[in-house]
Amino acid sequence: MDIIATHINYYTICHRKLWLFANSIQMEHTSDTVYDGKLLHETSYPQRAEKHSEMELTASCNGLTLSGKVDFYDHKNKIIHETKRGKSIEQAHTLQVKFYIWLFELNGIEGVIGGIEYPKLRKTTEVFLSRTDVAFLEETIQEVNTLLRQKKCPETINSKICKKCSYYQLCYIDEL
């Protein structure tokens, strides 16, 4: 199984969400929050389609195939632009962008940096990749791989972010 950038993001947020997603139980199509995020992505920077492009990357690391699809990549300045709705799960956003930068490095493209753009907040966060981050990502992809191979779905995490999750009703059906 390939490890994709979404797996890295979901692993940071909730192991149950990751496991469900990876096992083809996808609830994003039922979420107004996800729809709002897609709409924000499509409408926030309409001029970008002319100058920058989405980019898919694949690499191999420790016997695993890694892949990711960057929202926009500025080839000239070597900047990844990732558009996000809000900062509530900023740690997951940051790790996802670091994963993208790492994919570029694994493909021999050095000097790439990232930017997470929050149009609703009118803020941008710069993201850089350190050697410590690479070691953390190498460990994380092994943990993700182990989690994805589990037969049993992880338990719910009962976090405040659960109420905004597209999997909320599935995870808490007994409590509704």
Coordinates of N, CA, C and O in Angstrom, one line a residue:
M1 N 0.8 -1.2 0.0 CA 0.0 0.0 0.0 C 0.9 1.2 0.0 O 1.9 1.3 0.7
D2 N 0.6 2.2 -0.8 CA 1.3 3.5 -0.9 C 0.9 4.3 0.4 O -0.2 4.2 0.9
I3 N 1.9 5.0 0.9 CA 1.7 6.0 1.9 C 1.5 7.4 1.2 O 2.4 7.8 0.5
I4 N 0.4 8.0 1.4 CA 0.1 9.3 0.7 C 0.1 10.4 1.8 O 0.0 10.1 3.0
A5 N 0.2 11.6 1.3 CA 0.3 12.8 2.2 C -1.0 12.9 3.1 O -0.8 13.2 4.3
T6 N -2.1 12.5 2.6 CA -3.3 12.5 3.4 C -3.2 11.5 4.6 O -3.6 11.8 5.7
H7 N -2.5 10.4 4.4 CA -2.2 9.5 5.5 C -1.4 10.1 6.6 O -1.7 10.0 7.8
I8 N -0.4 10.9 6.2 CA 0.4 11.6 7.2 C -0.4 12.6 8.0 O -0.3 12.7 9.2
N9 N -1.2 13.4 7.2 CA -2.1 14.4 7.9 C -3.1 13.7 8.9 O -3.1 14.1 10.0
Y10 N -3.8 12.6 8.4 CA -4.7 11.9 9.3 C -4.0 11.2 10.5 O -4.6 11.2 11.5
Y11 N -2.9 10.7 10.2 CA -2.1 10.1 11.3 C -1.9 11.0 12.5 O -2.0 10.7 13.6
T12 N -1.6 12.3 12.1 CA -1.3 13.3 13.1 C -2.6 13.7 13.9 O -2.6 14.0 15.1
I13 N -3.7 13.6 13.2 CA -5.0 14.0 13.8 C -5.7 12.9 14.6 O -6.0 13.1 15.7
C14 N -5.8 11.7 13.9 CA -6.5 10.6 14.6 C -6.2 9.3 13.9 O -6.5 9.2 12.6
H15 N -5.7 8.3 14.6 CA -5.4 7.0 14.0 C -6.6 6.3 13.5 O -6.6 5.6 12.5
R16 N -7.8 6.5 14.1 CA -9.0 5.9 13.7 C -9.4 6.4 12.3 O -9.8 5.7 11.4
K17 N -9.3 7.8 12.2 CA -9.7 8.4 10.9 C -8.8 7.9 9.8 O -9.3 7.6 8.7
L18 N -7.5 7.8 10.1 CA -6.6 7.3 9.1 C -6.9 5.8 8.7 O -7.0 5.5 7.5
W19 N -7.2 5.0 9.7 CA -7.5 3.6 9.4 C -8.8 3.5 8.5 O -8.8 2.7 7.6
L20 N -9.8 4.2 8.9 CA -11.1 4.2 8.2 C -10.9 4.6 6.7 O -11.3 4.0 5.8
F21 N -10.2 5.8 6.6 CA -9.9 6.3 5.2 C -9.1 5.3 4.4 O -9.5 5.1 3.2
A22 N -8.1 4.7 5.0 CA -7.2 3.8 4.2 C -7.9 2.5 3.9 O -7.6 1.8 3.0
N23 N -9.0 2.2 4.6 CA -9.8 1.0 4.4 C -11.0 1.3 3.6 O -12.1 0.6 3.7
S24 N -11.0 2.4 2.8 CA -12.0 2.8 1.8 C -13.3 3.2 2.5 O -14.4 3.0 1.8
I25 N -13.3 3.6 3.7 CA -14.5 4.1 4.3 C -14.2 5.7 4.4 O -13.6 6.2 5.3
Q26 N -14.7 6.3 3.3 CA -14.5 7.7 3.2 C -15.7 8.5 3.4 O -16.7 8.3 2.7
M27 N -15.7 9.4 4.3 CA -16.9 10.2 4.7 C -16.8 11.7 4.2 O -17.7 12.5 4.5
E28 N -15.6 12.1 3.6 CA -15.4 13.5 3.3 C -16.5 14.0 2.4 O -16.9 15.2 2.5
H29 N -17.1 13.2 1.6 CA -18.2 13.7 0.7 C -19.5 14.1 1.4 O -20.3 14.7 0.9
T30 N -19.6 13.7 2.7 CA -20.8 14.1 3.5 C -20.6 15.3 4.4 O -21.5 15.7 5.1
S31 N -19.4 15.9 4.3 CA -19.0 16.9 5.2 C -19.1 18.3 4.6 O -18.4 18.6 3.6
D32 N -19.9 19.2 5.2 CA -19.9 20.6 4.8 C -18.6 21.3 5.0 O -18.2 22.1 4.2
T33 N -17.9 20.9 6.0 CA -16.6 21.5 6.3 C -15.6 21.2 5.2 O -14.8 22.0 4.8
V34 N -15.6 19.9 4.8 CA -14.7 19.5 3.7 C -15.1 20.2 2.4 O -14.2 20.7 1.7
Y35 N -16.4 20.3 2.1 CA -16.8 21.0 0.9 C -16.4 22.4 1.0 O -15.9 23.0 0.0
D36 N -16.5 23.1 2.1 CA -16.1 24.5 2.3 C -14.6 24.6 2.0 O -14.2 25.6 1.3
G37 N -13.8 23.7 2.5 CA -12.4 23.7 2.2 C -12.0 23.5 0.8 O -11.1 24.2 0.3
K38 N -12.7 22.6 0.1 CA -12.5 22.5 -1.4 C -12.9 23.7 -2.1 O -12.1 24.1 -3.0
L39 N -14.0 24.3 -1.8 CA -14.4 25.5 -2.4 C -13.4 26.7 -2.2 O -13.0 27.4 -3.1
L40 N -12.9 26.8 -1.0 CA -11.9 27.8 -0.6 C -10.6 27.5 -1.4 O -10.1 28.5 -2.0
H41 N -10.2 26.3 -1.6 CA -9.0 26.0 -2.4 C -9.2 26.4 -3.8 O -8.3 26.9 -4.5
E42 N -10.4 26.2 -4.4 CA -10.7 26.4 -5.8 C -10.8 27.9 -6.1 O -10.6 28.4 -7.2
T43 N -11.3 28.7 -5.1 CA -11.6 30.1 -5.4 C -10.7 31.1 -4.8 O -10.7 32.3 -5.2
S44 N -9.8 30.8 -3.9 CA -9.0 31.7 -3.2 C -7.9 32.4 -4.0 O -7.6 33.6 -3.9
Y45 N -7.3 31.6 -4.9 CA -6.2 32.1 -5.7 C -6.4 31.7 -7.2 O -5.7 30.9 -7.7
P46 N -7.5 32.3 -7.8 CA -7.8 31.9 -9.2 C -6.7 32.2 -10.2 O -6.5 31.5 -11.2
Q47 N -5.8 33.2 -10.0 CA -4.7 33.5 -10.9 C -3.6 32.5 -10.9 O -2.8 32.4 -11.8
R48 N -3.6 31.6 -9.9 CA -2.5 30.6 -9.8 C -2.5 29.6 -10.9 O -1.4 29.1 -11.3
A49 N -3.6 29.3 -11.4 CA -3.7 28.2 -12.4 C -2.8 28.6 -13.6 O -2.3 27.8 -14.3
E50 N -2.7 29.9 -13.9 CA -1.9 30.4 -15.0 C -0.4 30.3 -14.7 O 0.4 30.0 -15.6
K51 N 0.0 30.5 -13.5 CA 1.5 30.5 -13.1 C 2.0 29.3 -12.5 O 3.2 29.0 -12.7
H52 N 1.2 28.6 -11.8 CA 1.7 27.4 -11.0 C 0.8 26.2 -11.3 O -0.3 26.4 -11.8
S53 N 1.3 25.1 -10.9 CA 0.5 23.9 -11.2 C 0.5 22.9 -10.1 O 1.3 22.9 -9.2
E54 N -0.6 22.1 -10.1 CA -0.6 21.0 -9.1 C 0.5 20.0 -9.6 O 0.9 20.0 -10.7
M55 N 1.1 19.3 -8.6 CA 2.2 18.4 -8.9 C 2.1 17.2 -8.1 O 1.9 17.2 -6.9
E56 N 2.2 16.0 -8.8 CA 2.2 14.7 -8.1 C 3.6 14.2 -8.1 O 4.3 14.3 -9.0
L57 N 4.0 13.7 -6.9 CA 5.3 13.1 -6.7 C 5.2 11.7 -6.1 O 4.3 11.5 -5.3
T58 N 6.2 10.9 -6.5 CA 6.2 9.6 -5.9 C 7.7 9.3 -5.6 O 8.6 9.8 -6.3
A59 N 8.0 8.6 -4.5 CA 9.3 8.2 -4.2 C 9.3 6.9 -3.4 O 8.2 6.5 -2.9
S60 N 10.4 6.3 -3.2 CA 10.5 5.1 -2.4 C 11.4 5.3 -1.2 O 12.4 6.0 -1.4
C61 N 11.0 4.8 -0.1 CA 11.8 4.9 1.1 C 11.6 3.7 2.0 O 10.5 3.4 2.4
N62 N 12.7 3.0 2.4 CA 12.6 1.9 3.3 C 11.6 0.9 2.8 O 10.8 0.3 3.6
G63 N 11.5 0.6 1.5 CA 10.6 -0.4 1.0 C 9.2 0.0 0.8 O 8.3 -0.8 0.5
L64 N 8.9 1.3 1.1 CA 7.5 1.8 1.0 C 7.5 2.8 -0.2 O 8.4 3.6 -0.4
T65 N 6.3 2.8 -0.9 CA 6.1 3.8 -1.9 C 5.4 5.0 -1.3 O 4.3 4.8 -0.6
L66 N 5.9 6.2 -1.4 CA 5.4 7.4 -0.9 C 4.8 8.3 -2.1 O 5.5 8.3 -3.1
S67 N 3.7 8.9 -1.9 CA 3.2 9.8 -2.9 C 2.4 11.0 -2.3 O 1.9 10.9 -1.2
G68 N 2.4 12.0 -3.1 CA 1.6 13.2 -2.7 C 1.3 14.1 -3.8 O 1.9 14.1 -4.9
K69 N 0.2 14.9 -3.7 CA -0.2 15.8 -4.7 C -0.3 17.2 -4.1 O -1.1 17.5 -3.3
V70 N 0.7 18.0 -4.5 CA 0.8 19.4 -4.0 C -0.2 20.2 -4.7 O -0.4 20.2 -5.9
D71 N -0.9 21.1 -3.9 CA -1.9 22.0 -4.4 C -1.3 22.9 -5.6 O -1.9 22.9 -6.7
F72 N -0.3 23.6 -5.2 CA 0.4 24.5 -6.2 C 1.8 24.4 -6.0 O 2.3 24.5 -4.8
Y73 N 2.6 24.3 -7.0 CA 4.1 24.4 -6.9 C 4.6 25.5 -7.8 O 4.4 25.5 -9.0
D74 N 5.3 26.4 -7.3 CA 6.0 27.5 -8.0 C 7.4 27.0 -8.3 O 8.3 27.0 -7.5
H75 N 7.6 26.5 -9.6 CA 8.8 26.0 -10.0 C 10.0 27.0 -9.9 O 11.1 26.6 -9.5
K76 N 9.7 28.2 -10.3 CA 10.8 29.2 -10.3 C 11.4 29.5 -8.9 O 12.6 29.5 -8.8
N77 N 10.5 29.6 -7.9 CA 10.9 30.0 -6.6 C 11.0 28.8 -5.7 O 11.4 28.9 -4.5
K78 N 10.7 27.6 -6.2 CA 10.7 26.3 -5.4 C 9.9 26.4 -4.1 O 10.3 26.1 -3.1
I79 N 8.6 26.9 -4.3 CA 7.7 27.0 -3.2 C 6.5 26.2 -3.4 O 5.8 26.3 -4.4
I80 N 6.2 25.4 -2.4 CA 4.9 24.6 -2.3 C 3.9 25.5 -1.7 O 4.1 26.1 -0.6
H81 N 2.7 25.6 -2.3 CA 1.6 26.4 -1.7 C 0.5 25.4 -1.4 O -0.1 24.8 -2.2
E82 N 0.2 25.4 -0.1 CA -0.9 24.5 0.4 C -2.0 25.4 1.0 O -1.7 26.2 1.9
T83 N -3.2 25.3 0.5 CA -4.3 26.1 1.0 C -5.1 25.3 2.0 O -5.5 24.1 1.8
K84 N -5.3 25.9 3.2 CA -6.1 25.2 4.3 C -7.2 26.1 4.8 O -7.0 27.4 4.7
R85 N -8.2 25.6 5.3 CA -9.4 26.3 5.8 C -9.1 27.0 7.1 O -9.5 28.2 7.3
G86 N -8.5 26.4 8.1 CA -8.3 27.0 9.4 C -7.1 26.3 10.1 O -6.5 25.3 9.6
K87 N -6.7 26.9 11.2 CA -5.5 26.5 11.9 C -5.7 25.5 13.0 O -4.8 25.1 13.7
S88 N -6.9 25.0 13.2 CA -7.2 24.1 14.3 C -6.3 22.8 14.3 O -6.0 22.3 15.4
I89 N -5.9 22.4 13.2 CA -5.0 21.2 13.1 C -3.7 21.6 12.4 O -3.3 20.8 11.5
E90 N -3.2 22.7 12.8 CA -2.0 23.2 12.1 C -0.8 22.2 12.1 O -0.1 22.1 11.2
Q91 N -0.7 21.5 13.2 CA 0.4 20.5 13.3 C 0.3 19.5 12.2 O 1.3 19.1 11.5
A92 N -0.9 19.0 11.9 CA -1.1 18.1 10.8 C -0.8 18.7 9.4 O -0.2 18.1 8.6
H93 N -1.2 20.0 9.3 CA -0.9 20.7 8.0 C 0.6 20.8 7.8 O 1.1 20.6 6.7
T94 N 1.3 21.2 8.9 CA 2.7 21.4 8.8 C 3.4 20.1 8.4 O 4.3 20.0 7.6
L95 N 3.1 19.0 9.1 CA 3.7 17.7 8.8 C 3.4 17.3 7.4 O 4.3 16.7 6.7
Q96 N 2.2 17.5 6.9 CA 1.9 17.2 5.5 C 2.8 17.9 4.5 O 3.3 17.4 3.6
V97 N 3.0 19.2 4.8 CA 3.9 20.0 3.9 C 5.3 19.6 4.0 O 6.0 19.5 3.0
K98 N 5.8 19.2 5.2 CA 7.1 18.7 5.3 C 7.3 17.4 4.6 O 8.3 17.1 4.0
F99 N 6.2 16.6 4.6 CA 6.2 15.3 3.8 C 6.4 15.7 2.3 O 7.2 15.0 1.6
Y100 N 5.7 16.7 1.8 CA 5.8 17.1 0.4 C 7.2 17.5 0.1 O 7.8 17.1 -0.9
I101 N 7.8 18.4 1.0 CA 9.2 18.8 0.8 C 10.1 17.6 0.7 O 11.0 17.6 -0.1
W102 N 9.9 16.7 1.6 CA 10.7 15.5 1.6 C 10.6 14.7 0.3 O 11.6 14.2 -0.2
L103 N 9.4 14.6 -0.2 CA 9.2 13.9 -1.5 C 10.0 14.6 -2.6 O 10.6 13.9 -3.5
F104 N 10.0 15.9 -2.6 CA 10.9 16.7 -3.6 C 12.3 16.3 -3.4 O 13.0 16.0 -4.4
E105 N 12.8 16.2 -2.2 CA 14.2 15.9 -1.9 C 14.5 14.4 -2.4 O 15.6 14.2 -2.9
L106 N 13.6 13.5 -2.1 CA 13.8 12.1 -2.5 C 13.8 12.0 -4.0 O 14.3 11.0 -4.6
N107 N 13.3 13.0 -4.7 CA 13.3 13.1 -6.2 C 14.4 13.9 -6.7 O 14.5 14.3 -7.9
G108 N 15.3 14.3 -5.8 CA 16.5 15.1 -6.2 C 16.3 16.6 -6.4 O 17.2 17.2 -7.0
I109 N 15.2 17.1 -5.9 CA 14.9 18.5 -6.0 C 15.2 19.2 -4.7 O 14.4 19.0 -3.7
E110 N 16.3 19.9 -4.5 CA 16.7 20.5 -3.2 C 16.2 21.9 -3.2 O 16.0 22.6 -4.2
G111 N 16.2 22.4 -1.9 CA 15.9 23.8 -1.7 C 14.4 24.2 -1.8 O 14.1 25.4 -1.8
V112 N 13.6 23.3 -1.7 CA 12.1 23.6 -1.7 C 11.7 24.0 -0.3 O 12.1 23.4 0.6
I113 N 10.8 25.0 -0.3 CA 10.2 25.4 1.0 C 8.7 25.3 0.8 O 8.2 25.2 -0.3
G114 N 8.0 25.4 1.9 CA 6.5 25.3 1.8 C 5.8 26.5 2.4 O 6.4 27.2 3.3
G115 N 4.6 26.7 2.0 CA 3.8 27.8 2.6 C 2.4 27.3 2.8 O 1.8 26.7 1.8
I116 N 1.9 27.4 4.0 CA 0.5 27.0 4.3 C -0.3 28.3 4.3 O 0.0 29.1 5.2
E117 N -1.2 28.4 3.4 CA -2.0 29.6 3.3 C -3.4 29.4 3.9 O -4.1 28.4 3.6
Y118 N -3.8 30.3 4.8 CA -5.1 30.3 5.4 C -5.8 31.5 4.9 O -5.8 32.6 5.6
P119 N -6.5 31.5 3.8 CA -7.2 32.7 3.2 C -8.2 33.3 4.1 O -8.2 34.5 4.2
K120 N -9.0 32.5 4.8 CA -10.0 33.1 5.7 C -9.3 33.9 6.9 O -9.9 34.9 7.3
L121 N -8.1 33.5 7.3 CA -7.4 34.2 8.4 C -6.5 35.2 7.8 O -5.9 36.0 8.6
R122 N -6.3 35.2 6.5 CA -5.3 36.1 5.9 C -3.9 35.9 6.5 O -3.2 36.9 6.8
K123 N -3.5 34.7 6.6 CA -2.2 34.3 7.2 C -1.5 33.2 6.3 O -2.2 32.4 5.7
T124 N -0.2 33.3 6.4 CA 0.6 32.3 5.7 C 1.7 31.8 6.7 O 2.3 32.7 7.4
T125 N 1.9 30.5 6.8 CA 2.9 30.0 7.6 C 4.0 29.3 6.7 O 3.6 28.5 5.9
E126 N 5.2 29.7 6.9 CA 6.3 29.1 6.2 C 6.7 27.8 6.8 O 6.7 27.6 8.0
V127 N 7.1 26.8 6.0 CA 7.5 25.5 6.4 C 8.8 25.1 5.8 O 9.0 25.2 4.6
F128 N 9.7 24.7 6.7 CA 11.0 24.2 6.2 C 11.2 22.8 6.7 O 10.6 22.4 7.7
L129 N 12.1 22.1 6.1 CA 12.4 20.7 6.5 C 13.8 20.6 7.0 O 14.8 21.0 6.4
S130 N 13.9 20.0 8.2 CA 15.2 19.9 8.9 C 15.6 18.4 8.8 O 14.7 17.5 8.5
R131 N 16.8 18.0 9.1 CA 17.2 16.6 9.2 C 16.5 15.9 10.3 O 16.1 14.7 10.1
T132 N 16.1 16.6 11.4 CA 15.3 16.0 12.4 C 13.9 15.7 11.9 O 13.4 14.6 12.2
D133 N 13.4 16.5 11.1 CA 12.1 16.3 10.5 C 12.1 15.0 9.6 O 11.2 14.2 9.6
V134 N 13.2 14.9 8.8 CA 13.3 13.7 7.9 C 13.3 12.4 8.8 O 12.6 11.5 8.4
A135 N 14.1 12.4 9.8 CA 14.1 11.3 10.7 C 12.7 11.0 11.3 O 12.3 9.8 11.4
F136 N 12.0 12.0 11.7 CA 10.7 11.9 12.2 C 9.7 11.3 11.2 O 8.9 10.4 11.4
L137 N 9.8 11.8 9.9 CA 9.0 11.3 8.9 C 9.3 9.9 8.5 O 8.4 9.1 8.3
E138 N 10.6 9.5 8.6 CA 10.9 8.1 8.3 C 10.3 7.2 9.4 O 9.8 6.1 9.0
E139 N 10.3 7.6 10.6 CA 9.7 6.9 11.7 C 8.2 6.9 11.5 O 7.5 5.8 11.7
T140 N 7.6 8.0 11.2 CA 6.2 8.1 11.0 C 5.6 7.3 9.9 O 4.6 6.6 10.1
I141 N 6.3 7.2 8.8 CA 5.8 6.3 7.7 C 5.8 4.9 8.1 O 4.9 4.1 7.7
Q142 N 6.8 4.5 8.9 CA 6.8 3.1 9.4 C 5.6 2.8 10.3 O 4.9 1.8 10.3
E143 N 5.3 3.8 11.2 CA 4.1 3.7 12.1 C 2.8 3.7 11.3 O 1.9 3.0 11.7
V144 N 2.7 4.6 10.3 CA 1.5 4.6 9.5 C 1.4 3.2 8.8 O 0.3 2.7 8.8
N145 N 2.4 2.7 8.2 CA 2.4 1.4 7.6 C 1.9 0.3 8.5 O 1.0 -0.5 8.2
T146 N 2.4 0.3 9.7 CA 2.0 -0.7 10.8 C 0.5 -0.5 11.1 O -0.3 -1.5 11.1
L147 N 0.0 0.8 11.3 CA -1.4 1.0 11.6 C -2.3 0.6 10.4 O -3.4 0.0 10.7
L148 N -1.9 0.9 9.2 CA -2.7 0.5 8.1 C -2.9 -1.0 7.9 O -3.8 -1.5 7.3
R149 N -1.9 -1.8 8.4 CA -2.0 -3.2 8.3 C -2.8 -3.9 9.4 O -3.0 -5.1 9.4
Q150 N -3.2 -3.1 10.4 CA -4.0 -3.7 11.5 C -5.3 -4.1 11.0 O -6.0 -3.5 10.1
K151 N -5.8 -5.2 11.5 CA -7.1 -5.8 11.2 C -8.2 -5.0 11.9 O -9.3 -4.9 11.3
K152 N -8.0 -4.5 13.1 CA -9.0 -3.9 13.9 C -8.8 -2.4 13.8 O -7.7 -1.8 13.9
C153 N -10.0 -1.7 13.7 CA -10.0 -0.2 13.7 C -9.6 0.3 15.1 O -10.1 -0.2 16.1
P154 N -8.8 1.3 15.2 CA -8.4 1.9 16.4 C -9.6 2.5 17.1 O -10.6 2.9 16.5
E155 N -9.5 2.7 18.4 CA -10.6 3.3 19.2 C -10.8 4.8 18.9 O -9.8 5.4 18.4
T156 N -11.9 5.3 19.3 CA -12.1 6.8 19.2 C -11.2 7.5 20.2 O -10.8 7.0 21.2
I157 N -11.0 8.8 19.8 CA -10.0 9.6 20.7 C -10.7 10.5 21.6 O -10.1 11.1 22.5
N158 N -12.0 10.8 21.4 CA -12.8 11.7 22.2 C -12.1 13.0 22.4 O -11.9 13.5 23.5
S159 N -11.8 13.7 21.3 CA -11.2 15.0 21.3 C -12.2 16.1 20.9 O -13.2 15.7 20.2
K160 N -11.9 17.3 21.2 CA -12.8 18.4 20.8 C -12.8 18.5 19.2 O -13.8 19.0 18.7
I161 N -11.8 18.1 18.5 CA -11.8 18.1 17.1 C -12.8 17.1 16.4 O -13.1 17.3 15.3
C162 N -13.2 16.1 17.2 CA -14.1 15.1 16.7 C -15.4 15.7 16.1 O -15.9 15.2 15.1
K163 N -15.9 16.6 16.8 CA -17.2 17.2 16.4 C -17.2 17.8 15.0 O -18.3 17.9 14.4
K164 N -16.1 18.2 14.5 CA -16.0 18.8 13.2 C -15.5 17.8 12.2 O -15.4 18.2 11.0
C165 N -15.2 16.6 12.6 CA -14.7 15.6 11.7 C -15.8 15.0 10.8 O -16.9 14.7 11.3
S166 N -15.5 14.7 9.6 CA -16.5 14.1 8.7 C -16.8 12.6 9.1 O -17.8 12.1 8.7
Y167 N -16.0 12.0 10.0 CA -16.3 10.7 10.5 C -17.0 10.7 11.8 O -17.3 9.6 12.4
Y168 N -17.4 11.8 12.3 CA -18.0 12.0 13.6 C -19.2 11.0 13.9 O -19.2 10.3 14.8
Q169 N -20.2 11.1 12.9 CA -21.4 10.2 13.1 C -21.0 8.8 13.1 O -21.6 8.0 13.8
L170 N -20.1 8.4 12.3 CA -19.7 7.0 12.2 C -19.0 6.5 13.5 O -19.3 5.5 14.0
C171 N -18.1 7.4 14.0 CA -17.4 7.0 15.2 C -18.3 7.0 16.5 O -18.0 6.2 17.4
Y172 N -19.2 7.9 16.5 CA -20.0 8.1 17.7 C -21.5 7.7 17.6 O -22.3 8.2 18.3
I173 N -21.8 6.8 16.7 CA -23.2 6.4 16.4 C -23.9 5.9 17.7 O -25.1 6.2 17.9
D174 N -23.2 5.2 18.6 CA -23.8 4.7 19.8 C -24.2 5.8 20.7 O -25.1 5.6 21.6
E175 N -23.5 7.0 20.6 CA -23.8 8.0 21.6 C -24.7 9.1 21.1 O -25.1 10.0 21.8
L176 N -25.1 9.0 19.8 CA -26.1 10.0 19.2 C -27.5 9.7 19.6 O -27.9 8.7 19.9

